Short mmCIF file of C-alpha atoms and ligand atoms in Angstrom, two decimals:
data_model
loop_
_atom_site.label_atom_id
_atom_site.label_comp_id
_atom_site.label_asym_id
_atom_site.label_seq_id
_atom_site.Cartn_x
_atom_site.Cartn_y
_atom_site.Cartn_z
CA MET A 5 28.03 129.70 55.25
CA ARG A 6 31.46 131.01 56.19
CA HIS A 7 32.39 134.57 55.33
CA GLU A 8 34.89 135.03 52.54
CA SER A 9 38.39 136.25 53.22
CA VAL A 10 38.96 139.84 52.11
CA PRO A 11 42.66 139.26 51.26
CA MET A 12 41.65 136.19 49.24
CA TYR A 13 39.27 138.27 47.18
CA TRP A 14 41.66 141.18 46.82
CA ARG A 15 44.66 139.19 45.66
CA ASN A 16 42.68 137.36 42.97
CA ILE A 17 41.09 140.48 41.48
CA PRO A 18 43.30 140.40 38.34
CA GLN A 19 41.90 136.95 37.55
CA TYR A 20 38.34 137.66 38.69
CA TYR A 21 38.05 140.95 36.80
CA ARG A 22 40.26 140.59 33.75
CA LEU A 23 41.16 136.89 33.26
CA VAL A 24 44.86 137.62 33.84
CA ALA A 25 46.61 134.36 33.01
CA LYS A 26 50.22 133.17 32.89
CA ARG A 27 52.10 132.52 29.67
CA CYS A 28 55.26 130.46 29.27
CA ARG A 29 58.15 132.48 27.86
CA GLN A 30 59.68 129.31 26.37
CA CYS A 31 56.79 127.67 24.55
CA GLY A 32 53.92 130.16 24.72
CA ALA A 33 51.48 127.88 26.57
CA VAL A 34 48.81 129.85 28.47
CA TYR A 35 47.59 128.87 31.94
CA PHE A 36 44.28 129.98 33.39
CA PRO A 37 44.07 129.64 36.36
CA PRO A 38 47.70 130.83 36.56
CA ALA A 39 50.38 128.17 37.09
CA LEU A 40 53.92 128.52 38.42
CA ARG A 41 55.58 126.06 36.07
CA CYS A 42 54.87 125.08 32.49
CA ARG A 43 54.31 121.51 31.35
CA CYS A 44 57.36 122.01 29.09
CA GLY A 45 59.50 122.28 32.20
CA SER A 46 60.10 126.01 32.12
CA ALA A 47 59.54 128.08 35.24
CA GLU A 48 59.62 131.31 33.24
CA LEU A 49 55.97 132.31 33.21
CA GLU A 50 54.82 135.87 32.80
CA ASP A 51 51.51 137.60 33.44
CA TYR A 52 49.35 137.45 30.34
CA ASP A 53 46.63 140.05 30.19
CA GLU A 54 45.49 139.49 26.62
CA LEU A 55 43.10 136.57 26.72
CA PRO A 56 40.29 137.37 24.28
CA HIS A 57 37.04 138.32 25.97
CA GLU A 58 34.92 136.66 23.29
CA GLY A 59 34.41 133.02 22.50
CA ARG A 60 31.94 130.22 21.99
CA LEU A 61 30.02 128.00 24.33
CA VAL A 62 31.33 124.42 24.39
CA GLU A 63 28.66 123.08 26.77
CA TYR A 64 26.46 124.37 29.55
CA THR A 65 24.20 123.23 32.37
CA VAL A 66 21.52 124.83 34.51
CA LEU A 67 22.42 124.34 38.17
CA TYR A 68 19.51 124.32 40.65
CA GLN A 69 21.29 122.99 43.76
CA VAL A 70 23.45 125.92 44.87
CA GLY A 71 25.41 126.99 47.94
CA THR A 72 24.11 129.50 50.47
CA ASP A 73 25.76 132.52 48.81
CA PHE A 74 23.92 131.81 45.55
CA LEU A 75 20.39 131.06 46.71
CA LYS A 76 19.05 134.39 45.47
CA GLN A 77 20.57 133.87 42.03
CA LYS A 78 19.41 130.34 41.44
CA PRO A 79 19.33 128.68 39.04
CA LEU A 80 22.81 129.39 37.73
CA ILE A 81 23.74 128.68 34.13
CA VAL A 82 27.27 127.27 34.17
CA GLY A 83 29.10 127.19 30.86
CA LEU A 84 32.37 125.87 29.52
CA VAL A 85 33.55 128.55 27.10
CA GLU A 86 36.28 128.38 24.48
CA LEU A 87 37.74 131.84 24.11
CA ASN A 88 38.92 132.89 20.66
CA GLY A 89 42.41 131.44 20.31
CA GLY A 90 41.53 128.24 22.15
CA VAL A 91 41.99 128.87 25.88
CA ARG A 92 38.92 127.68 27.79
CA ALA A 93 37.26 129.02 30.94
CA VAL A 94 34.23 128.01 32.97
CA GLY A 95 31.89 130.84 33.84
CA GLN A 96 28.32 131.66 34.69
CA ILE A 97 26.23 132.54 31.63
CA VAL A 98 23.99 135.54 32.30
CA ASP A 99 21.34 137.52 30.41
CA ALA A 100 20.41 134.27 28.71
CA GLN A 101 17.51 131.87 28.37
CA PRO A 102 18.80 128.33 28.74
CA ASP A 103 16.67 126.93 25.93
CA ARG A 104 18.17 129.45 23.50
CA LEU A 105 21.74 128.40 24.28
CA ALA A 106 23.60 125.66 22.45
CA PRO A 107 27.18 124.55 21.90
CA GLY A 108 28.65 127.09 19.53
CA THR A 109 26.65 130.05 20.85
CA ARG A 110 28.86 133.16 20.71
CA VAL A 111 29.48 134.71 24.12
CA GLU A 112 31.38 137.68 25.51
CA LEU A 113 32.87 138.43 28.90
CA VAL A 114 30.98 140.74 31.25
CA PHE A 115 31.82 142.09 34.68
CA ARG A 116 29.22 141.21 37.31
CA ARG A 117 28.53 140.78 40.97
CA VAL A 118 29.36 137.19 41.99
CA ALA A 119 28.18 137.05 45.59
CA VAL A 120 27.55 139.17 48.65
CA ASP A 121 29.05 138.09 51.92
CA GLY A 122 26.04 138.27 54.22
CA ARG A 123 28.06 138.56 57.39
CA HIS A 124 30.50 141.30 56.41
CA GLY A 125 28.66 142.97 53.53
CA LEU A 126 31.61 142.39 51.20
CA ILE A 127 30.41 142.52 47.60
CA MET A 128 32.49 140.32 45.35
CA TYR A 129 32.70 140.72 41.60
CA GLY A 130 34.06 138.71 38.73
CA TYR A 131 33.73 137.71 35.11
CA LYS A 132 30.70 136.03 33.66
CA PHE A 133 29.67 135.48 30.06
CA ARG A 134 26.63 136.55 28.11
CA PRO A 135 25.42 135.61 24.64
CA VAL A 136 26.38 138.04 21.90
CA GLN A 137 23.22 139.36 20.25
CA PRO A 138 23.43 138.67 16.53
CA MET B 22 56.69 89.99 49.12
CA THR B 23 54.99 91.59 52.10
CA GLY B 24 51.32 90.79 52.44
CA VAL B 25 48.77 93.12 54.00
CA TYR B 26 45.52 91.52 55.11
CA VAL B 27 42.12 92.80 56.18
CA VAL B 28 41.79 90.90 59.46
CA GLY B 29 38.77 92.67 60.90
CA ALA B 30 36.15 95.22 59.92
CA ALA B 31 32.91 96.87 60.91
CA LEU B 32 30.40 99.19 59.26
CA ARG B 33 27.82 101.60 60.61
CA PRO B 34 24.54 101.78 58.69
CA ALA B 35 24.73 105.04 56.73
CA GLY B 36 22.10 107.59 57.59
CA ARG B 37 21.24 110.55 59.75
CA HIS B 38 22.90 110.00 63.10
CA TYR B 39 21.78 113.14 64.90
CA GLY B 40 22.27 111.55 68.31
CA GLU B 41 25.99 110.98 68.16
CA ASN B 42 29.17 113.04 68.19
CA ILE B 43 31.64 112.39 65.40
CA ASP B 44 34.39 110.99 67.63
CA ASP B 45 32.02 108.57 69.36
CA MET B 46 30.54 107.43 66.09
CA ALA B 47 34.01 106.59 64.77
CA ALA B 48 35.06 105.03 68.07
CA GLU B 49 32.03 102.75 68.12
CA VAL B 50 32.73 101.28 64.69
CA LEU B 51 36.48 101.10 65.35
CA GLY B 52 35.84 99.21 68.59
CA LYS B 53 33.74 96.68 66.70
CA ALA B 54 36.41 96.24 64.03
CA LEU B 55 39.08 95.70 66.71
CA ALA B 56 36.89 93.09 68.43
CA ASP B 57 36.32 91.44 65.05
CA ALA B 58 40.08 91.32 64.42
CA GLY B 59 41.10 90.37 67.95
CA VAL B 60 44.42 92.20 67.71
CA ASP B 61 45.96 95.36 69.14
CA ILE B 62 46.87 98.17 66.77
CA GLU B 63 50.05 100.21 66.68
CA ALA B 64 48.70 103.16 64.71
CA LEU B 65 45.40 104.68 63.60
CA PHE B 66 44.65 106.28 60.23
CA VAL B 67 41.58 108.52 60.20
CA ALA B 68 39.84 109.26 56.92
CA SER B 69 37.65 112.33 57.28
CA SER B 70 36.78 115.09 54.86
CA THR B 71 34.77 117.62 56.82
CA THR B 72 35.72 117.52 60.50
CA GLU B 73 36.75 121.20 60.43
CA LEU B 74 33.98 122.44 58.14
CA VAL B 75 31.13 120.63 59.88
CA ASN B 76 32.29 119.76 63.39
CA ARG B 77 35.07 122.31 64.02
CA GLN B 78 37.23 119.45 65.23
CA GLN B 79 40.86 118.77 64.50
CA ILE B 80 43.12 115.96 65.75
CA LEU B 81 40.06 113.78 65.47
CA GLY B 82 42.15 110.62 65.93
CA ALA B 83 43.09 111.60 69.47
CA TYR B 84 39.44 112.03 70.47
CA ILE B 85 38.44 108.74 68.85
CA LEU B 86 41.20 106.94 70.77
CA GLU B 87 40.17 108.75 73.97
CA SER B 88 36.69 107.25 73.64
CA LEU B 89 38.19 103.77 73.43
CA GLY B 90 40.86 104.33 76.09
CA ILE B 91 43.64 103.43 73.65
CA ASP B 92 46.64 105.43 74.86
CA LYS B 93 49.98 106.44 73.32
CA ILE B 94 49.71 105.15 69.76
CA PRO B 95 50.11 107.54 66.80
CA ALA B 96 47.03 108.74 64.96
CA PHE B 97 47.15 110.33 61.52
CA ARG B 98 44.42 112.00 59.52
CA VAL B 99 44.21 111.71 55.75
CA GLU B 100 42.11 114.25 53.85
CA CYS B 101 41.37 113.92 50.16
CA GLY B 102 37.76 115.14 50.16
CA ASP B 103 35.28 112.37 49.48
CA GLY B 104 38.27 110.29 48.36
CA SER B 105 39.86 110.37 51.83
CA GLY B 106 38.95 106.75 52.56
CA GLY B 107 40.90 105.19 49.71
CA ALA B 108 43.85 107.49 50.37
CA ALA B 109 43.89 106.56 54.08
CA VAL B 110 43.82 102.84 53.27
CA THR B 111 46.73 103.46 50.90
CA ALA B 112 48.70 105.32 53.60
CA ALA B 113 47.99 102.53 56.10
CA TYR B 114 49.13 99.94 53.57
CA TYR B 115 52.43 101.77 53.06
CA ALA B 116 52.93 102.10 56.82
CA LEU B 117 52.59 98.32 57.15
CA ALA B 118 54.64 97.52 54.03
CA SER B 119 57.46 99.71 55.34
CA GLY B 120 57.85 97.29 58.23
CA GLU B 121 57.22 99.99 60.83
CA TYR B 122 53.96 98.48 62.09
CA GLY B 123 52.46 95.00 62.26
CA CYS B 124 48.80 95.98 62.67
CA VAL B 125 47.04 99.31 62.13
CA ALA B 126 43.44 100.42 61.77
CA VAL B 127 41.75 102.74 59.30
CA VAL B 128 38.58 104.46 60.40
CA GLY B 129 36.55 106.66 58.10
CA VAL B 130 33.92 109.04 59.44
CA ASP B 131 31.94 112.12 58.42
CA LYS B 132 28.68 113.70 59.62
CA PRO B 133 27.38 115.98 56.85
CA ASN B 134 23.89 115.90 58.40
CA ASP B 135 25.14 118.05 61.26
CA VAL B 136 24.53 121.00 58.89
CA LEU B 137 21.48 122.01 56.85
CA SER B 138 21.14 120.80 53.27
CA ASN B 139 22.04 124.15 51.67
CA GLN B 140 25.11 124.26 53.86
CA GLN B 141 25.96 120.74 52.71
CA VAL B 142 26.38 122.22 49.22
CA ASP B 143 28.89 124.71 50.68
CA VAL B 144 30.73 121.94 52.50
CA TYR B 145 30.93 119.64 49.49
CA ALA B 146 31.99 122.54 47.23
CA ALA B 147 35.26 122.68 49.19
CA VAL B 148 36.54 119.82 47.01
CA MET B 149 36.49 122.27 44.09
CA ASP B 150 39.26 124.83 43.44
CA THR B 151 38.28 127.33 46.12
CA TYR B 152 39.60 130.41 44.24
CA PHE B 153 38.54 129.69 40.68
CA GLU B 154 35.60 127.28 40.96
CA ARG B 155 33.91 127.43 44.36
CA TYR B 156 34.17 131.24 44.36
CA PHE B 157 31.94 131.43 41.29
CA GLY B 158 29.33 129.04 42.71
CA PHE B 159 30.47 125.89 40.93
CA THR B 160 30.06 122.56 42.66
CA PRO B 161 30.89 118.93 41.88
CA LEU B 162 27.33 118.68 40.56
CA SER B 163 27.66 121.47 37.97
CA HIS B 164 30.86 120.02 36.56
CA ALA B 165 29.51 116.46 36.59
CA ALA B 166 26.52 117.74 34.61
CA LEU B 167 28.82 119.23 31.97
CA MET B 168 30.71 115.92 31.75
CA ALA B 169 27.47 113.94 31.57
CA LYS B 170 26.17 116.07 28.71
CA MET B 171 29.38 115.62 26.76
CA TYR B 172 29.58 111.89 27.49
CA LEU B 173 26.00 111.20 26.45
CA LYS B 174 26.40 113.17 23.21
CA ARG B 175 29.76 111.72 22.27
CA HIS B 176 28.69 108.13 22.78
CA GLY B 177 25.18 108.43 21.38
CA TYR B 178 23.17 107.86 24.57
CA LYS B 179 19.99 109.44 25.87
CA TYR B 180 19.47 110.58 29.44
CA GLU B 181 17.22 107.52 29.95
CA ASP B 182 20.31 105.34 29.53
CA LEU B 183 22.06 107.15 32.36
CA ALA B 184 18.93 107.07 34.55
CA ALA B 185 19.26 103.28 34.60
CA TRP B 186 22.31 103.68 36.87
CA ALA B 187 20.20 104.97 39.78
CA VAL B 188 17.63 102.20 39.26
CA LEU B 189 20.34 99.54 39.47
CA MET B 190 21.97 101.14 42.53
CA HIS B 191 18.66 101.26 44.41
CA GLU B 192 18.05 97.61 43.52
CA ARG B 193 21.41 96.72 45.06
CA GLY B 194 20.98 99.01 48.03
CA ALA B 195 17.72 97.25 48.92
CA GLU B 196 19.83 94.16 49.70
CA ASN B 197 22.50 95.98 51.74
CA PRO B 198 21.72 96.28 55.47
CA TYR B 199 24.16 99.22 55.75
CA ALA B 200 22.62 101.27 52.91
CA TYR B 201 20.81 104.57 53.47
CA PHE B 202 18.27 103.90 50.70
CA ARG B 203 16.92 100.40 51.03
CA ARG B 204 14.12 100.67 48.50
CA ARG B 205 13.84 100.00 44.81
CA VAL B 206 12.86 102.76 42.41
CA LYS B 207 11.39 102.69 38.91
CA LEU B 208 12.86 104.34 35.87
CA GLU B 209 9.86 106.68 35.83
CA ASP B 210 10.72 107.84 39.36
CA VAL B 211 14.17 108.87 38.16
CA LEU B 212 12.85 110.50 34.97
CA SER B 213 10.21 112.51 36.82
CA SER B 214 12.51 113.69 39.63
CA GLU B 215 13.55 117.34 39.66
CA TYR B 216 16.55 118.65 37.78
CA THR B 217 19.54 119.32 40.01
CA SER B 218 21.85 120.39 37.17
CA GLU B 219 20.42 119.42 33.84
CA PRO B 220 20.63 116.81 32.40
CA LEU B 221 21.21 115.42 35.90
CA ARG B 222 18.23 114.96 38.22
CA LEU B 223 17.79 114.28 41.91
CA TYR B 224 18.47 110.56 41.46
CA ASP B 225 21.83 111.24 39.80
CA VAL B 226 23.15 112.81 43.01
CA ALA B 227 24.31 110.53 45.81
CA PRO B 228 22.92 111.63 49.17
CA LEU B 229 25.45 112.93 51.69
CA VAL B 230 25.07 110.68 54.72
CA ASP B 231 26.54 110.33 58.19
CA GLY B 232 28.66 107.23 58.19
CA ALA B 233 31.55 105.43 59.82
CA ALA B 234 33.51 102.38 58.72
CA ALA B 235 36.64 100.70 60.05
CA ALA B 236 39.09 98.06 58.92
CA VAL B 237 42.00 96.49 60.79
CA LEU B 238 44.97 95.71 58.57
CA CYS B 239 47.90 93.48 59.53
CA ARG B 240 51.15 92.54 57.82
CA ASP B 241 51.88 88.89 57.12
CA ARG B 242 48.89 87.57 59.05
CA ARG B 243 46.96 85.45 56.55
CA ASP B 244 43.66 85.85 58.27
CA GLY B 245 41.33 87.49 55.77
CA PRO B 246 41.32 88.93 52.27
CA ARG B 247 44.63 90.35 51.13
CA ILE B 248 45.25 93.84 49.83
CA MET B 249 47.15 92.97 46.66
CA SER B 250 48.02 96.51 45.65
CA VAL B 251 47.20 100.17 46.19
CA ALA B 252 47.68 103.19 43.95
CA VAL B 253 46.73 106.84 44.22
CA ALA B 254 46.93 109.37 41.39
CA THR B 255 45.99 113.02 41.36
CA ASN B 256 44.91 114.88 38.25
CA ALA B 257 46.73 118.20 37.95
CA VAL B 258 44.77 119.49 34.95
CA PRO B 259 42.13 122.12 35.79
CA PHE B 260 38.61 121.36 34.54
CA ASN B 261 38.69 124.04 31.85
CA MET B 262 42.00 122.73 30.46
CA ARG B 263 41.02 119.04 30.20
CA SER B 264 41.45 117.61 26.73
CA GLU B 265 38.64 115.09 27.31
CA TYR B 266 35.52 115.23 29.45
CA ASP B 267 34.30 111.66 29.06
CA THR B 268 36.99 109.96 31.12
CA LEU B 269 38.51 110.05 34.62
CA TYR B 270 42.25 110.74 34.29
CA SER B 271 43.08 110.13 37.94
CA LEU B 272 41.37 106.75 37.87
CA ARG B 273 42.95 105.62 34.60
CA GLU B 274 46.41 106.22 36.02
CA ALA B 275 45.70 104.67 39.42
CA ALA B 276 43.97 101.64 37.86
CA ALA B 277 46.85 100.94 35.48
CA ARG B 278 49.34 101.01 38.36
CA ALA B 279 47.20 98.97 40.76
CA TYR B 280 46.39 96.24 38.21
CA LYS B 281 50.06 95.99 37.23
CA ALA B 282 51.25 95.76 40.82
CA ALA B 283 48.64 93.10 41.62
CA GLY B 284 49.37 91.19 38.44
CA ILE B 285 45.72 91.02 37.42
CA SER B 286 43.62 92.38 34.58
CA PRO B 287 40.06 93.77 34.58
CA ARG B 288 38.83 90.34 33.45
CA ASP B 289 39.84 88.94 36.85
CA VAL B 290 37.64 91.39 38.78
CA ALA B 291 34.64 89.69 40.43
CA ALA B 292 33.67 92.49 42.83
CA ALA B 293 33.99 96.24 42.35
CA GLU B 294 32.88 99.30 44.28
CA VAL B 295 33.15 102.58 42.38
CA HIS B 296 32.71 106.22 43.39
CA ASP B 297 29.35 107.28 41.94
CA SER B 298 29.01 110.51 43.93
CA LEU B 299 27.28 111.63 40.74
CA SER B 300 25.85 108.94 38.42
CA ILE B 301 28.10 109.92 35.53
CA PHE B 302 31.20 109.31 37.67
CA GLY B 303 30.06 105.75 38.33
CA VAL B 304 29.69 105.20 34.60
CA LEU B 305 33.11 106.71 33.87
CA ALA B 306 34.63 104.67 36.72
CA VAL B 307 33.33 101.41 35.25
CA GLU B 308 35.13 102.33 32.04
CA GLY B 309 38.22 103.63 33.83
CA LEU B 310 38.59 100.32 35.65
CA GLY B 311 38.34 98.51 32.32
CA LEU B 312 35.11 96.75 33.32
CA ALA B 313 33.50 98.10 30.13
CA GLU B 314 35.06 99.59 27.02
CA ARG B 315 35.28 103.35 26.56
CA GLY B 316 31.76 104.62 25.95
CA GLY B 317 30.37 101.15 26.60
CA ALA B 318 29.34 101.23 30.26
CA LEU B 319 25.74 102.29 29.66
CA ALA B 320 25.34 99.71 26.89
CA ALA B 321 26.64 97.07 29.31
CA LEU B 322 24.24 98.35 31.95
CA LYS B 323 21.36 97.96 29.49
CA ARG B 324 22.44 94.40 28.68
CA GLY B 325 22.43 93.64 32.39
CA GLY B 326 26.11 92.86 32.45
CA LEU B 327 27.34 95.30 35.08
CA ARG B 328 28.45 93.65 38.29
CA VAL B 329 29.64 96.71 40.17
CA ASN B 330 28.49 98.34 43.40
CA MET B 331 26.71 95.39 44.99
CA SER B 332 26.46 97.74 48.01
CA GLY B 333 24.24 100.09 46.04
CA GLY B 334 27.14 102.49 45.57
CA LEU B 335 27.21 106.01 46.84
CA LYS B 336 23.78 106.47 45.28
CA ALA B 337 22.04 104.00 47.60
CA ARG B 338 24.47 103.24 50.42
CA GLY B 339 25.15 106.95 50.54
CA ASN B 340 28.14 109.25 50.16
CA ALA B 341 29.69 109.30 53.61
CA LEU B 342 32.48 111.55 52.26
CA GLY B 343 35.73 110.59 54.01
CA ALA B 344 34.27 107.32 55.23
CA THR B 345 33.16 106.20 51.78
CA GLY B 346 36.42 104.58 50.68
CA VAL B 347 36.63 102.59 53.91
CA TYR B 348 33.06 101.36 53.38
CA GLN B 349 34.06 100.32 49.88
CA LEU B 350 37.14 98.40 51.07
CA VAL B 351 35.09 96.49 53.63
CA GLU B 352 32.27 95.85 51.15
CA VAL B 353 34.66 94.39 48.58
CA ALA B 354 36.50 92.31 51.19
CA TRP B 355 33.20 90.96 52.50
CA GLN B 356 31.87 90.23 49.01
CA LEU B 357 34.95 88.11 48.32
CA VAL B 358 34.31 85.94 51.38
CA GLY B 359 30.50 86.09 51.28
CA ARG B 360 30.02 87.95 54.55
CA GLU B 361 26.89 90.16 54.75
CA PHE B 362 26.86 90.18 50.93
CA LYS B 363 26.36 87.44 48.35
CA ARG B 364 29.73 85.82 47.69
CA ALA B 365 31.46 87.17 44.58
CA ASP B 366 32.11 84.73 41.77
CA GLY B 367 35.87 85.03 41.76
CA ARG B 368 39.01 85.77 43.76
CA TYR B 369 39.64 89.46 43.11
CA GLY B 370 37.88 92.69 43.88
CA VAL B 371 38.68 96.33 43.29
CA VAL B 372 37.85 99.61 45.03
CA HIS B 373 37.72 103.01 43.34
CA SER B 374 37.72 105.94 45.78
CA MET B 375 37.65 109.43 44.25
CA GLY B 376 37.99 112.95 45.62
CA GLY B 377 36.12 115.79 43.92
CA VAL B 378 35.65 115.96 40.17
CA ASP B 379 38.41 113.59 39.05
CA ARG B 380 40.99 115.36 41.24
CA THR B 381 42.31 112.26 42.95
CA SER B 382 41.58 108.55 42.76
CA ALA B 383 42.73 105.60 44.82
CA VAL B 384 42.47 102.08 43.43
CA ILE B 385 42.81 99.14 45.80
CA VAL B 386 42.97 95.55 44.59
CA VAL B 387 41.80 92.95 47.10
CA GLY B 388 42.29 89.22 46.61
CA LEU B 389 41.77 85.90 48.33
ZN1 LIG C 406 56.34 126.09 28.30
#
């Protein structure tokens, strides 16, 4: 409905493209989305660019009621994914048939178009997941 | 101890109010609540979620007061998404308890039907994390569906068990003159309705409705049900980092604090209104308030032992976003005294008002 902010998109590209997280220097806890302070109390968090890009599906849903920017893509498969190592992320699942997905399905990160801003023509990209072909 | 009492109230039937501007709609219901209370107010608290997104209006309180010709008092707006109502009541309670004011009013209002239904999805998605959830197309519905799937699996239920929630809410809504849906539905209607985000179907999603509700609260004026305690808690854990998906953290914390401050336990609760913006949240709220054991709400529903949401809940009364929590407060207060609703079988009632997907919850304990 409203156009997206270009600076908003631009400044979040490290997260949208590469899952850049924050890691606590004191205890090693990883935060995605990035946080400024760790639950352990430390404020020493550093960029962490090494989240694995493979993992397993924890649960998923097929979403039919979508916002105006996603009408052409509907339905969306939305999955909760546990990346190898334990950090979880929610992402769209693409190149998949819903009835062939299940908790435990192996997935990998892919780089895709997320939405097109109809008013300004801004094309926005980001991570999604797809099943790994056995 | 300071006592805060609900001395007057009014509700607008929830629905599609195309013919009215948002400030007038709020002013109308506030005027009725003031007449009901028969007192002057020293401050106004406005609960509204979408006045910028839908109506492009800020400082809504000033325009509401303009309509009523009430000059010079302060007006504050509280925004916590669809949990704004409970948060505004809490803020009003604190303002009275501080001793600053003797009487204040809370008015909740939103008009989601001023935009088209696809745009309503955009508007409601603003309660999600705008950078890391809304950006990717996620909505409260998608995340509720994930929680529903995990809840049903973990506790050994089928979707049919969850579908019974909508049937019960419609049954209750049929008796509520302020409800948007005033008709009963059959289980088959729910089961044959379209998927919105599987396993959730159309009947699992509360309709967004235009609505306005107002309550006048006074300190130490024993002229109506008393607000025994209020508590608000936010949940700072992002959805993907939750350790459990079959519970509402924000509610658990707020409920524990509110029950303790009121000196009551869940057994004392005779009337409850919970935030079933999505059916699964109503189920989790019943458990979070301790009205059923963990994983036991749907079993209790099956046994016929669930006495929550006599209004029909958000499912049947409607989700009036920022106004919802104010509706709930008035509904519980009225159930305790038997006004408009069948009188509750006890002295205490509780309100659960939630913003987004377990991001913030207010719990309000009301007593006679
Ligand atoms: Zn740490």
